[in-house]
Amino acid sequence: MPMAVTINTLREYKQKGEAFAALTSYDATFAHAVSSAGVDVILIGDSLGMVLQGHDSTLPVTMEQMVYHTRAVAKGNQGALVVADMPFMSYGTTEQALNNAAELMRAGAQMVKLEGTDWMTDTISALSQRGVPVCAHLGLTPQFVNKFGGYKVQGRDEHHAEQMIEHACLLERAGADVIVLECVPAPLAARITQAVKAPVIGIGAGADTDGQVLVVHDMLGLTPGRPPRFVKNFLAESDSVQDAIKAYVDAVRRRQFPAEEHSFQA
């Protein structure tokens, strides 16, 4: 088994200016495949509600389901850092967040991911103080799809851009170890990446973040319907799933993915 990736590994990547790759996985088989191919971070996303369960949002996913999939991924993982999403309304209060994060950590997660802005500072601080590493998710936060009125790029105007930079800094000070930016204009994502010391992972956020993440089914061209702009089908140019994952990792590390056509501008 390769040397395990830790939070310190990601910090070292950022300090050296080296990009790192993340992918979602929801079971032991995919976890083994992606971690063996050199993926640094496995995200057990509540995206499983759409990818595996067929829902039109992530909202129906439960804590019980997230614990189940986290346990499965942990069994197959070969040294990647395992990050588990906390599903909709599982961290509405700090007490809820502590109890539910403990369940995910016991199942094999090494970090939990929460969606939201400055209102999360107390919760992130409480988790961090109790030994739970936290990934903060900003930009298009799918659990807020009904508030946003759909899946839309966030931070296009300067007011909201400045607000997102401020929130990233606040969440880092509260204890966030990693920040995910989803569907954010590339120039803004670059500004946030420079503004914080925490490693920043982008999805639809341009090439200047510290790392990249995609849904594994998307990058293998398996998702029905029209793929999002930020997705590339790596299986189309590969002979196998394993080769496709390796090609993704290589493209991320060389900063060849995402290209301009996979990014949004202000």
Short mmCIF file of C-alpha atoms in Angstrom, two decimals, residues 82-252:
data_model
loop_
_atom_site.label_atom_id
_atom_site.label_comp_id
_atom_site.label_asym_id
_atom_site.label_seq_id
_atom_site.Cartn_x
_atom_site.Cartn_y
_atom_site.Cartn_z
CA VAL A 82 -11.06 9.93 2.99
CA VAL A 83 -13.48 12.86 3.21
CA ALA A 84 -17.18 12.26 3.90
CA ASP A 85 -20.01 14.68 3.25
CA MET A 86 -22.36 15.53 6.07
CA PRO A 87 -25.79 15.33 4.44
CA PHE A 88 -28.63 17.85 4.44
CA MET A 89 -29.63 19.06 7.92
CA SER A 90 -27.17 16.74 9.69
CA TYR A 91 -25.31 19.76 11.10
CA GLY A 92 -28.16 22.21 11.75
CA THR A 93 -26.88 22.64 15.30
CA THR A 94 -23.41 22.20 16.75
CA GLU A 95 -24.60 19.26 18.84
CA GLN A 96 -25.99 17.56 15.75
CA ALA A 97 -22.75 18.19 13.88
CA LEU A 98 -20.60 16.71 16.66
CA ASN A 99 -22.70 13.57 16.96
CA ASN A 100 -23.00 12.97 13.23
CA ALA A 101 -19.35 13.74 12.50
CA ALA A 102 -18.41 11.19 15.16
CA GLU A 103 -20.48 8.57 13.31
CA LEU A 104 -18.69 9.29 10.02
CA MET A 105 -15.26 9.26 11.64
CA ARG A 106 -15.99 5.93 13.34
CA ALA A 107 -17.03 4.56 9.93
CA GLY A 108 -13.63 5.45 8.47
CA ALA A 109 -13.75 9.09 7.39
CA GLN A 110 -10.65 11.16 8.09
CA MET A 111 -12.36 14.50 7.45
CA VAL A 112 -15.94 15.70 7.11
CA LYS A 113 -17.28 18.24 4.61
CA LEU A 114 -19.95 20.82 5.38
CA GLU A 115 -21.70 23.29 3.06
CA GLY A 116 -22.31 26.88 4.11
CA THR A 117 -20.80 30.28 4.85
CA ASP A 118 -20.01 32.36 7.93
CA TRP A 119 -22.81 30.84 10.01
CA MET A 120 -20.73 27.65 10.24
CA THR A 121 -17.83 29.18 12.17
CA ASP A 122 -18.96 27.98 15.63
CA THR A 123 -19.66 24.47 14.35
CA ILE A 124 -16.34 24.20 12.52
CA SER A 125 -14.52 25.47 15.60
CA ALA A 126 -16.25 22.92 17.82
CA LEU A 127 -15.44 20.06 15.44
CA SER A 128 -11.83 21.14 15.04
CA GLN A 129 -11.30 21.49 18.79
CA ARG A 130 -12.51 17.92 19.24
CA GLY A 131 -10.18 16.40 16.67
CA VAL A 132 -12.44 16.31 13.61
CA PRO A 133 -10.77 17.73 10.48
CA VAL A 134 -13.17 19.85 8.43
CA CYS A 135 -13.54 20.66 4.75
CA ALA A 136 -15.68 23.77 4.13
CA HIS A 137 -17.68 23.88 0.88
CA LEU A 138 -18.36 27.31 -0.68
CA GLY A 139 -19.80 28.57 -3.97
CA LEU A 140 -22.52 26.40 -5.45
CA THR A 141 -23.52 24.35 -2.42
CA PRO A 142 -25.97 21.70 -3.69
CA GLN A 143 -27.81 21.38 -0.37
CA PHE A 144 -28.92 25.01 -0.91
CA VAL A 145 -30.29 24.39 -4.42
CA ASN A 146 -33.80 25.45 -3.43
CA LYS A 147 -32.52 28.73 -1.97
CA PHE A 148 -30.41 29.39 -5.07
CA GLY A 149 -33.30 28.58 -7.41
CA GLY A 150 -31.23 26.01 -9.30
CA TYR A 151 -27.65 25.00 -9.95
CA LYS A 152 -26.02 28.34 -10.79
CA VAL A 153 -22.50 29.74 -10.83
CA GLN A 154 -21.84 31.74 -7.65
CA GLY A 155 -19.73 34.87 -7.08
CA ARG A 156 -20.06 36.47 -10.52
CA ASP A 157 -20.33 40.08 -9.27
CA GLU A 158 -17.72 41.85 -7.17
CA HIS A 159 -19.91 42.15 -4.06
CA HIS A 160 -20.52 38.41 -3.86
CA ALA A 161 -16.91 37.70 -4.82
CA GLU A 162 -15.59 39.79 -1.93
CA GLN A 163 -18.10 38.14 0.37
CA MET A 164 -16.91 34.66 -0.65
CA ILE A 165 -13.28 35.61 -0.03
CA GLU A 166 -14.24 36.93 3.41
CA HIS A 167 -16.17 33.75 4.22
CA ALA A 168 -13.26 31.54 3.14
CA CYS A 169 -10.94 33.43 5.47
CA LEU A 170 -13.44 33.26 8.34
CA LEU A 171 -13.94 29.52 7.95
CA GLU A 172 -10.21 28.92 7.81
CA ARG A 173 -9.73 30.91 11.02
CA ALA A 174 -12.51 28.85 12.62
CA GLY A 175 -10.53 25.70 11.88
CA ALA A 176 -11.36 24.55 8.35
CA ASP A 177 -8.45 22.45 7.06
CA VAL A 178 -9.53 22.32 3.39
CA ILE A 179 -11.90 24.44 1.28
CA VAL A 180 -13.91 23.21 -1.71
CA LEU A 181 -15.07 25.76 -4.29
CA GLU A 182 -17.81 24.63 -6.67
CA CYS A 183 -18.95 26.50 -9.79
CA VAL A 184 -17.02 29.67 -9.02
CA PRO A 185 -15.50 31.94 -11.70
CA ALA A 186 -11.86 30.97 -12.26
CA PRO A 187 -10.44 34.44 -11.38
CA LEU A 188 -12.32 34.44 -8.05
CA ALA A 189 -11.19 30.89 -7.23
CA ALA A 190 -7.59 31.99 -7.85
CA ARG A 191 -8.04 34.93 -5.46
CA ILE A 192 -9.47 32.70 -2.73
CA THR A 193 -6.69 30.14 -3.19
CA GLN A 194 -4.15 32.91 -2.65
CA ALA A 195 -6.04 34.40 0.31
CA VAL A 196 -6.02 31.26 2.48
CA LYS A 197 -3.31 28.90 3.68
CA ALA A 198 -5.67 25.92 3.59
CA PRO A 199 -5.54 23.75 0.45
CA VAL A 200 -8.36 24.68 -1.94
CA ILE A 201 -10.05 22.04 -4.11
CA GLY A 202 -12.02 23.19 -7.13
CA ILE A 203 -14.84 21.72 -9.18
CA GLY A 204 -15.83 24.04 -11.97
CA ALA A 205 -13.50 26.64 -10.42
CA GLY A 206 -10.66 26.88 -12.94
CA ALA A 207 -7.11 25.58 -12.95
CA ASP A 208 -5.57 27.78 -10.25
CA THR A 209 -6.92 25.98 -7.19
CA ASP A 210 -4.58 23.65 -5.31
CA GLY A 211 -6.52 20.51 -6.22
CA GLN A 212 -9.37 19.32 -8.42
CA VAL A 213 -12.31 17.02 -7.77
CA LEU A 214 -14.88 15.39 -10.03
CA VAL A 215 -17.64 12.85 -9.60
CA VAL A 216 -16.03 9.61 -10.77
CA HIS A 217 -19.08 8.61 -12.82
CA ASP A 218 -18.91 11.98 -14.64
CA MET A 219 -15.23 11.68 -15.58
CA LEU A 220 -15.89 8.15 -16.89
CA GLY A 221 -18.78 9.37 -19.05
CA LEU A 222 -21.32 7.21 -17.23
CA THR A 223 -23.74 9.90 -16.05
CA PRO A 224 -26.93 10.10 -18.18
CA GLY A 225 -27.82 13.34 -19.91
CA ARG A 226 -25.69 16.34 -20.76
CA PRO A 227 -22.61 16.58 -18.53
CA PRO A 228 -21.81 19.83 -16.69
CA ARG A 229 -19.42 22.21 -18.42
CA PHE A 230 -16.63 21.46 -15.96
CA VAL A 231 -16.60 17.71 -16.74
CA LYS A 232 -14.29 15.88 -19.12
CA ASN A 233 -14.81 12.24 -20.13
CA PHE A 234 -11.39 10.68 -19.57
CA LEU A 235 -12.58 7.19 -20.50
CA ALA A 236 -13.21 8.31 -24.09
CA GLU A 237 -9.44 8.49 -24.70
CA SER A 238 -8.43 5.52 -22.51
CA ASP A 239 -8.46 1.75 -22.84
CA SER A 240 -9.76 1.03 -19.35
CA VAL A 241 -11.28 2.61 -16.26
CA GLN A 242 -7.92 2.40 -14.50
CA ASP A 243 -6.16 4.15 -17.40
CA ALA A 244 -8.84 6.85 -17.43
CA ILE A 245 -8.36 7.55 -13.73
CA LYS A 246 -4.58 7.69 -14.19
CA ALA A 247 -5.05 10.08 -17.11
CA TYR A 248 -7.21 12.33 -14.92
CA VAL A 249 -4.62 12.33 -12.13
CA ASP A 250 -1.84 13.13 -14.60
CA ALA A 251 -3.83 15.93 -16.26
CA VAL A 252 -4.59 17.52 -12.89
#
